Coordinates of C-alpha atoms in Angstrom, one line a residue:
X1 CA 79.6 22.7 -5.4
X2 CA 81.8 25.6 -4.9
X3 CA 85.4 25.7 -7.0
X4 CA 86.5 26.9 -3.3
X5 CA 84.8 24.1 -1.7
X6 CA 86.8 22.1 -4.0
X7 CA 90.5 23.2 -3.5
X8 CA 90.9 25.2 -7.0
X9 CA 90.6 29.0 -7.6
X10 CA 87.9 30.9 -9.6
X11 CA 87.4 30.7 -13.4
X12 CA 85.6 33.2 -15.3
X13 CA 84.3 29.8 -16.3
X14 CA 82.8 29.8 -12.9
X15 CA 81.8 33.5 -11.9
X16 CA 79.9 33.1 -15.5
X17 CA 78.1 29.4 -14.9
X18 CA 77.5 30.9 -11.0
X19 CA 76.0 33.5 -12.6
X20 CA 74.1 32.1 -15.0
X21 CA 75.2 34.4 -18.2
X22 CA 77.9 33.1 -21.0
X23 CA 82.1 34.7 -19.7
X24 CA 81.7 37.0 -22.8
X25 CA 79.0 39.0 -20.7
X26 CA 80.6 38.3 -17.5
X27 CA 83.1 40.5 -20.2
X28 CA 80.9 43.3 -20.4
X29 CA 79.3 43.4 -17.2
X30 CA 82.9 43.8 -15.1
X31 CA 83.7 46.4 -17.9
X32 CA 80.8 48.0 -17.4
X33 CA 79.8 48.4 -21.0
X34 CA 76.6 48.2 -22.9
X35 CA 74.8 45.2 -23.9
X36 CA 73.4 43.7 -20.5
X37 CA 71.4 44.7 -18.1
X38 CA 72.3 46.6 -14.7
X39 CA 70.3 43.0 -13.1
X40 CA 72.9 41.6 -15.1
X41 CA 75.6 43.2 -14.5
X42 CA 74.5 43.4 -10.2
X43 CA 74.3 39.6 -10.7
X44 CA 78.0 39.4 -12.5
X45 CA 79.7 41.3 -10.0
X46 CA 77.8 39.5 -6.7
X47 CA 79.4 35.9 -7.8
X48 CA 82.6 37.5 -9.2
X49 CA 82.6 39.2 -5.2
X50 CA 81.4 35.4 -4.1
X51 CA 83.6 33.6 -5.7
X52 CA 86.7 35.9 -4.5
X53 CA 87.4 36.2 -8.4
X54 CA 89.7 38.9 -9.8
X55 CA 90.8 38.6 -13.4
X56 CA 94.4 37.4 -14.4
X57 CA 97.0 40.0 -15.9
X58 CA 96.2 37.2 -19.4
X59 CA 92.0 37.2 -18.3
X60 CA 92.0 41.2 -17.5
X61 CA 93.6 41.8 -21.4
X62 CA 91.4 40.1 -23.1
X63 CA 88.8 41.5 -21.4
X64 CA 89.9 44.4 -21.9
X65 CA 92.2 43.9 -25.6
X66 CA 95.0 44.8 -23.9
X67 CA 98.1 43.1 -23.3
X68 CA 98.9 45.0 -19.9
X69 CA 102.3 45.7 -20.9
X70 CA 104.5 48.4 -22.4
X71 CA 107.3 47.7 -24.9
X72 CA 111.5 48.7 -25.3
X73 CA 113.6 48.6 -28.7
X74 CA 116.7 49.3 -29.2
X75 CA 119.1 49.8 -31.3
X76 CA 122.2 49.3 -29.6
X77 CA 125.0 47.3 -29.9
X78 CA 124.0 44.9 -26.9
X79 CA 128.2 45.3 -24.8
X80 CA 127.1 49.6 -24.6
X81 CA 124.5 48.9 -22.8
X82 CA 126.8 47.0 -20.3
X83 CA 129.2 50.0 -19.5
X84 CA 125.6 52.4 -19.5
X85 CA 124.4 54.6 -16.9
X86 CA 122.4 56.1 -17.6
X87 CA 119.7 52.8 -19.1
X88 CA 120.5 50.4 -15.7
X89 CA 118.7 54.0 -13.7
X90 CA 116.5 54.8 -17.0
X91 CA 115.0 51.4 -16.4
X92 CA 114.7 51.3 -13.1
X93 CA 112.5 54.6 -12.7
X94 CA 111.0 52.4 -15.3
X95 CA 110.2 49.6 -12.5
X96 CA 109.3 51.9 -9.8
X97 CA 106.1 52.6 -11.5
X98 CA 105.1 50.1 -13.3
X99 CA 105.3 47.7 -9.9
X100 CA 101.4 47.8 -8.5
X101 CA 100.9 48.8 -12.4
X102 CA 99.6 45.4 -13.5
X103 CA 101.7 46.1 -16.5
X104 CA 104.7 44.7 -17.1
X105 CA 107.9 46.1 -19.0
X106 CA 108.9 44.3 -22.3
X107 CA 112.8 44.8 -23.7
X108 CA 114.5 43.4 -27.0
X109 CA 117.5 45.4 -27.9
X110 CA 118.5 44.4 -31.8
X111 CA 122.0 45.4 -32.5
X112 CA 122.7 48.4 -34.6
X113 CA 119.8 48.2 -37.1
X114 CA 117.0 51.3 -37.0
X115 CA 114.8 48.5 -39.8
X116 CA 115.0 46.1 -37.1
X117 CA 114.2 48.2 -34.3
X118 CA 110.8 50.2 -36.3
X119 CA 110.0 45.9 -37.7
X120 CA 110.5 44.9 -33.5
X121 CA 107.9 48.1 -32.6
X122 CA 105.2 47.3 -35.7
X123 CA 105.4 43.4 -34.8
X124 CA 104.5 43.9 -30.8
X125 CA 102.1 46.1 -31.9
X126 CA 100.4 43.2 -34.8
X127 CA 100.6 40.7 -32.2
X128 CA 98.8 43.2 -29.6
X129 CA 102.0 42.6 -27.5
X130 CA 102.0 45.9 -25.8
X131 CA 99.3 48.5 -25.4
X132 CA 103.1 51.7 -25.3
X133 CA 106.0 52.5 -25.5
X134 CA 109.8 54.0 -24.4
X135 CA 111.5 56.4 -27.5
X136 CA 115.5 56.1 -25.9
X137 CA 118.0 57.1 -28.4
X138 CA 116.3 60.1 -30.6
X139 CA 117.9 59.4 -33.7
X140 CA 118.4 62.8 -36.6
X141 CA 115.6 61.9 -39.1
X142 CA 114.5 59.1 -37.1
X143 CA 111.2 57.1 -38.2
X144 CA 109.7 56.1 -34.8
X145 CA 108.5 59.5 -33.8
X146 CA 105.9 59.2 -37.1
X147 CA 105.4 55.2 -37.2
X148 CA 104.0 54.6 -34.1
X149 CA 101.3 57.3 -33.9
X150 CA 100.3 55.8 -37.4
X151 CA 100.9 52.3 -35.5
X152 CA 98.3 53.9 -32.8
X153 CA 100.5 52.6 -30.6
X154 CA 100.7 55.4 -26.8
X155 CA 104.7 56.5 -26.9
X156 CA 106.5 58.9 -24.4
X157 CA 109.8 60.1 -26.4
X158 CA 113.5 61.3 -23.9
X159 CA 115.1 63.5 -24.7
X160 CA 116.9 66.9 -24.8
X161 CA 114.5 69.8 -23.5
X162 CA 112.4 71.1 -26.5
X163 CA 113.5 68.2 -28.6
X164 CA 109.9 67.9 -31.5
X165 CA 109.7 64.5 -31.6
X166 CA 105.7 66.0 -33.3
X167 CA 103.0 63.6 -31.8
X168 CA 104.9 61.8 -29.2
X169 CA 105.6 63.9 -25.9
X170 CA 109.2 64.2 -25.0
X171 CA 110.4 64.1 -21.2
X172 CA 113.0 66.7 -21.8
X173 CA 116.8 66.5 -20.3
X174 CA 118.2 70.1 -20.0
X175 CA 121.5 68.2 -19.9
X176 CA 122.5 71.7 -22.0
X177 CA 122.2 73.4 -18.4
X178 CA 125.2 71.1 -17.1
X179 CA 127.1 71.3 -19.9
X180 CA 126.5 74.8 -19.8
X181 CA 127.2 74.4 -15.9
X182 CA 130.7 73.0 -16.8
X183 CA 131.6 75.4 -19.1
X184 CA 130.3 78.6 -16.4
X185 CA 132.5 76.8 -13.7
X186 CA 136.4 76.4 -15.7
X187 CA 135.7 79.7 -17.1
X188 CA 136.0 81.4 -13.5
X189 CA 138.4 78.7 -12.7
X190 CA 140.0 81.1 -15.5
X191 CA 140.0 78.7 -18.8
X192 CA 139.8 80.5 -21.3
X193 CA 141.3 77.3 -23.9
X194 CA 138.4 74.6 -23.3
X195 CA 138.0 71.4 -25.7
X196 CA 135.0 69.5 -26.3
X197 CA 134.6 65.7 -26.8
X198 CA 131.0 65.0 -28.0
X199 CA 129.0 61.7 -27.6
X200 CA 128.1 60.2 -31.1
X201 CA 126.8 62.3 -33.7
X202 CA 123.6 61.0 -35.0
X203 CA 122.0 60.8 -31.7
X204 CA 119.5 64.1 -30.7
X205 CA 120.8 64.1 -26.8
X206 CA 124.3 64.4 -28.4
X207 CA 124.3 67.8 -30.3
X208 CA 122.1 69.1 -28.3
X209 CA 125.5 68.5 -25.5
X210 CA 127.6 69.9 -28.3
X211 CA 125.6 73.1 -29.2
X212 CA 125.0 74.2 -25.4
X213 CA 129.1 74.0 -25.4
X214 CA 128.7 76.4 -28.8
X215 CA 126.6 77.8 -27.4
X216 CA 128.1 78.1 -23.5
X217 CA 131.4 79.2 -24.9
X218 CA 130.6 82.3 -27.5
X219 CA 128.6 83.6 -24.2
X220 CA 131.1 84.1 -22.4
X221 CA 133.1 85.6 -25.5
X222 CA 135.9 82.6 -25.8
X223 CA 136.3 80.3 -29.7
X224 CA 133.8 77.0 -29.8
X225 CA 136.3 75.6 -32.3
X226 CA 138.0 72.6 -29.7
X227 CA 135.8 70.1 -30.3
X228 CA 136.1 66.1 -31.1
X229 CA 133.4 63.1 -31.5
X230 CA 134.4 60.3 -28.9
X231 CA 130.5 58.5 -29.8
X232 CA 130.1 57.8 -26.1
X233 CA 133.2 54.4 -25.6
X234 CA 136.0 55.2 -23.8
X235 CA 138.2 53.5 -26.9
X236 CA 136.3 56.3 -28.8
X237 CA 136.9 59.0 -25.9
X238 CA 140.6 58.6 -25.8
X239 CA 141.1 58.8 -29.1
X240 CA 139.4 62.1 -29.7
X241 CA 141.8 63.5 -26.8
X242 CA 144.7 62.3 -28.3
X243 CA 143.7 64.3 -31.2
X244 CA 142.5 67.5 -28.8
X245 CA 145.9 67.6 -26.6
X246 CA 147.5 68.5 -29.9
X247 CA 146.2 71.8 -30.0
X248 CA 146.7 72.3 -26.0
X249 CA 143.4 72.5 -24.4
X250 CA 143.5 74.2 -20.9
X251 CA 140.3 71.6 -20.1
X252 CA 138.0 69.1 -21.8
X253 CA 134.8 69.1 -20.9
X254 CA 133.0 65.4 -22.1
X255 CA 129.6 64.6 -22.8
X256 CA 130.0 61.2 -20.3
X257 CA 131.7 60.0 -17.8
X258 CA 133.7 57.8 -19.7
X259 CA 135.2 59.0 -22.4
X260 CA 135.7 61.6 -19.5
X261 CA 138.2 59.1 -17.3
X262 CA 139.7 56.8 -20.9
X263 CA 140.6 60.6 -21.8
X264 CA 142.2 61.1 -18.2
X265 CA 144.8 58.0 -19.0
X266 CA 146.0 59.5 -21.9
X267 CA 146.8 62.9 -19.9
X268 CA 148.4 61.2 -17.5
X269 CA 150.4 59.1 -20.8
X270 CA 151.5 62.2 -22.8
X271 CA 152.8 63.9 -19.2
X272 CA 150.3 66.1 -17.7
X273 CA 149.5 66.0 -14.3
X274 CA 144.7 66.6 -13.4
X275 CA 144.0 69.0 -12.9
X276 CA 147.5 71.4 -12.6
X277 CA 148.6 70.9 -16.6
X278 CA 144.5 69.8 -17.4
X279 CA 141.4 69.9 -16.3
X280 CA 138.9 67.6 -16.6
X281 CA 134.0 67.4 -16.7
X282 CA 132.9 64.4 -17.0
X283 CA 128.4 64.0 -17.5
X284 CA 126.4 60.5 -15.9
X285 CA 127.5 60.5 -11.7
X286 CA 128.8 57.3 -12.3
X287 CA 129.3 55.1 -8.9
X288 CA 132.7 55.1 -9.7
X289 CA 133.4 58.7 -10.0
X290 CA 133.8 60.0 -7.4
X291 CA 136.2 57.4 -6.4
X292 CA 138.6 58.4 -9.2
X293 CA 141.8 60.2 -9.1
X294 CA 142.0 62.7 -8.5
X295 CA 138.2 62.9 -7.7
X296 CA 135.9 63.5 -11.5
X297 CA 134.5 66.8 -11.3
X298 CA 130.2 65.3 -14.0
X299 CA 127.7 67.1 -14.3
X300 CA 124.9 64.3 -12.2
X301 CA 121.8 63.7 -13.6
X302 CA 118.8 61.8 -12.0
X303 CA 118.1 58.2 -14.6
X304 CA 115.5 56.4 -11.6
X305 CA 113.5 59.9 -11.6
X306 CA 113.6 60.1 -15.5
X307 CA 112.4 56.6 -16.3
X308 CA 109.9 57.3 -13.1
X309 CA 108.6 59.9 -14.8
X310 CA 108.7 58.4 -18.9
X311 CA 106.6 55.4 -16.7
X312 CA 104.3 58.2 -15.3
X313 CA 102.8 60.3 -18.8
X314 CA 102.8 57.3 -21.0
X315 CA 100.5 55.4 -17.9
X316 CA 98.5 58.2 -18.0
X317 CA 98.1 57.9 -22.2
X318 CA 97.5 54.7 -21.9
X319 CA 94.7 55.2 -19.3
X320 CA 93.7 58.9 -21.7
X321 CA 94.7 60.6 -18.9
X322 CA 96.4 64.4 -18.2
X323 CA 99.7 64.4 -16.3
X324 CA 102.9 66.5 -16.9
X325 CA 105.7 65.2 -15.2
X326 CA 108.9 67.7 -14.8
X327 CA 111.8 65.5 -14.2
X328 CA 114.1 66.9 -12.5
X329 CA 117.8 69.8 -13.1
X330 CA 120.6 68.2 -13.9
X331 CA 123.4 69.4 -10.9
X332 CA 127.3 70.0 -12.1
X333 CA 129.2 68.0 -9.1
X334 CA 133.0 69.8 -7.6
X335 CA 135.3 67.4 -7.6
X336 CA 139.3 67.6 -8.1
X337 CA 139.9 67.2 -11.7
X338 CA 139.3 71.3 -12.1
X339 CA 142.0 73.7 -10.6
X340 CA 142.6 76.7 -11.4
X341 CA 145.5 76.6 -15.0
X342 CA 149.0 77.2 -14.7
X343 CA 150.2 80.5 -16.5
X344 CA 150.6 81.1 -19.9
X345 CA 154.1 80.3 -20.4

């Protein structure tokens, strides 16, 4: 009597019993590996088809020595993730590719501790819980790009275009192009004293945006000495704005919308009108950016597309395929927070 007759789903043991072989032979046959005769392989596949048996995720993992999961470990304060639009969009893009692939995402947030982050990857590999991993928030002197290849784990890093991560391929985000576009826009309006608020200096994508601002300013023949760090937080952006306003810039470019929004509030507290007295640009194009007063000029990036590209590249690595997907270019979205500066008095 077959399992279907009994109303129970078939298992690998049922396939083995009806084909007259061991469960190990079923594994070899269904994965087209040597160790069984062609007659046995044909018989096993025929029985599996007759039973309409397909390996579950767990069974496939056992058969192929794979976890059918990819990992992402973040060394961040969990509270910061709630206000980070890139992270949510990136996950959405990753899931859009993983959906239907049979793989799942294993996410761990370990707090701001790089050693715990590395230990988490080691444990995930040791316990065979993931087949590959994403690397975000690449830091200067980051140990992960060397660690993961040493662990034998396929990995993909996400960071500024041109970033070197050794043996780990990089999905390059051209955020420098967005910063240069913001500088060019303000220069066209007539601004010459343009300040910049970067994010967290420890991260490569933060210093990449600062470097892009410096290069763009110098390309226009302007001084690049008005800058401060806001650490990608509202509080940090506000504090950086207060310090910069003492030097009377006519415009401030922020490395994130959150910092820009905080900066607008500080400018108003100081009696300045945006954009009449101070032009402001952000970076990210958060959903609320278009609904502020005034609506925020900002650089739009597409974290969903970045996540999808990263997932496609990682799956190709895991499967031993070649893939060269490209991430989209950023786009400057001009709104009402930038205007021609007032004449010098």
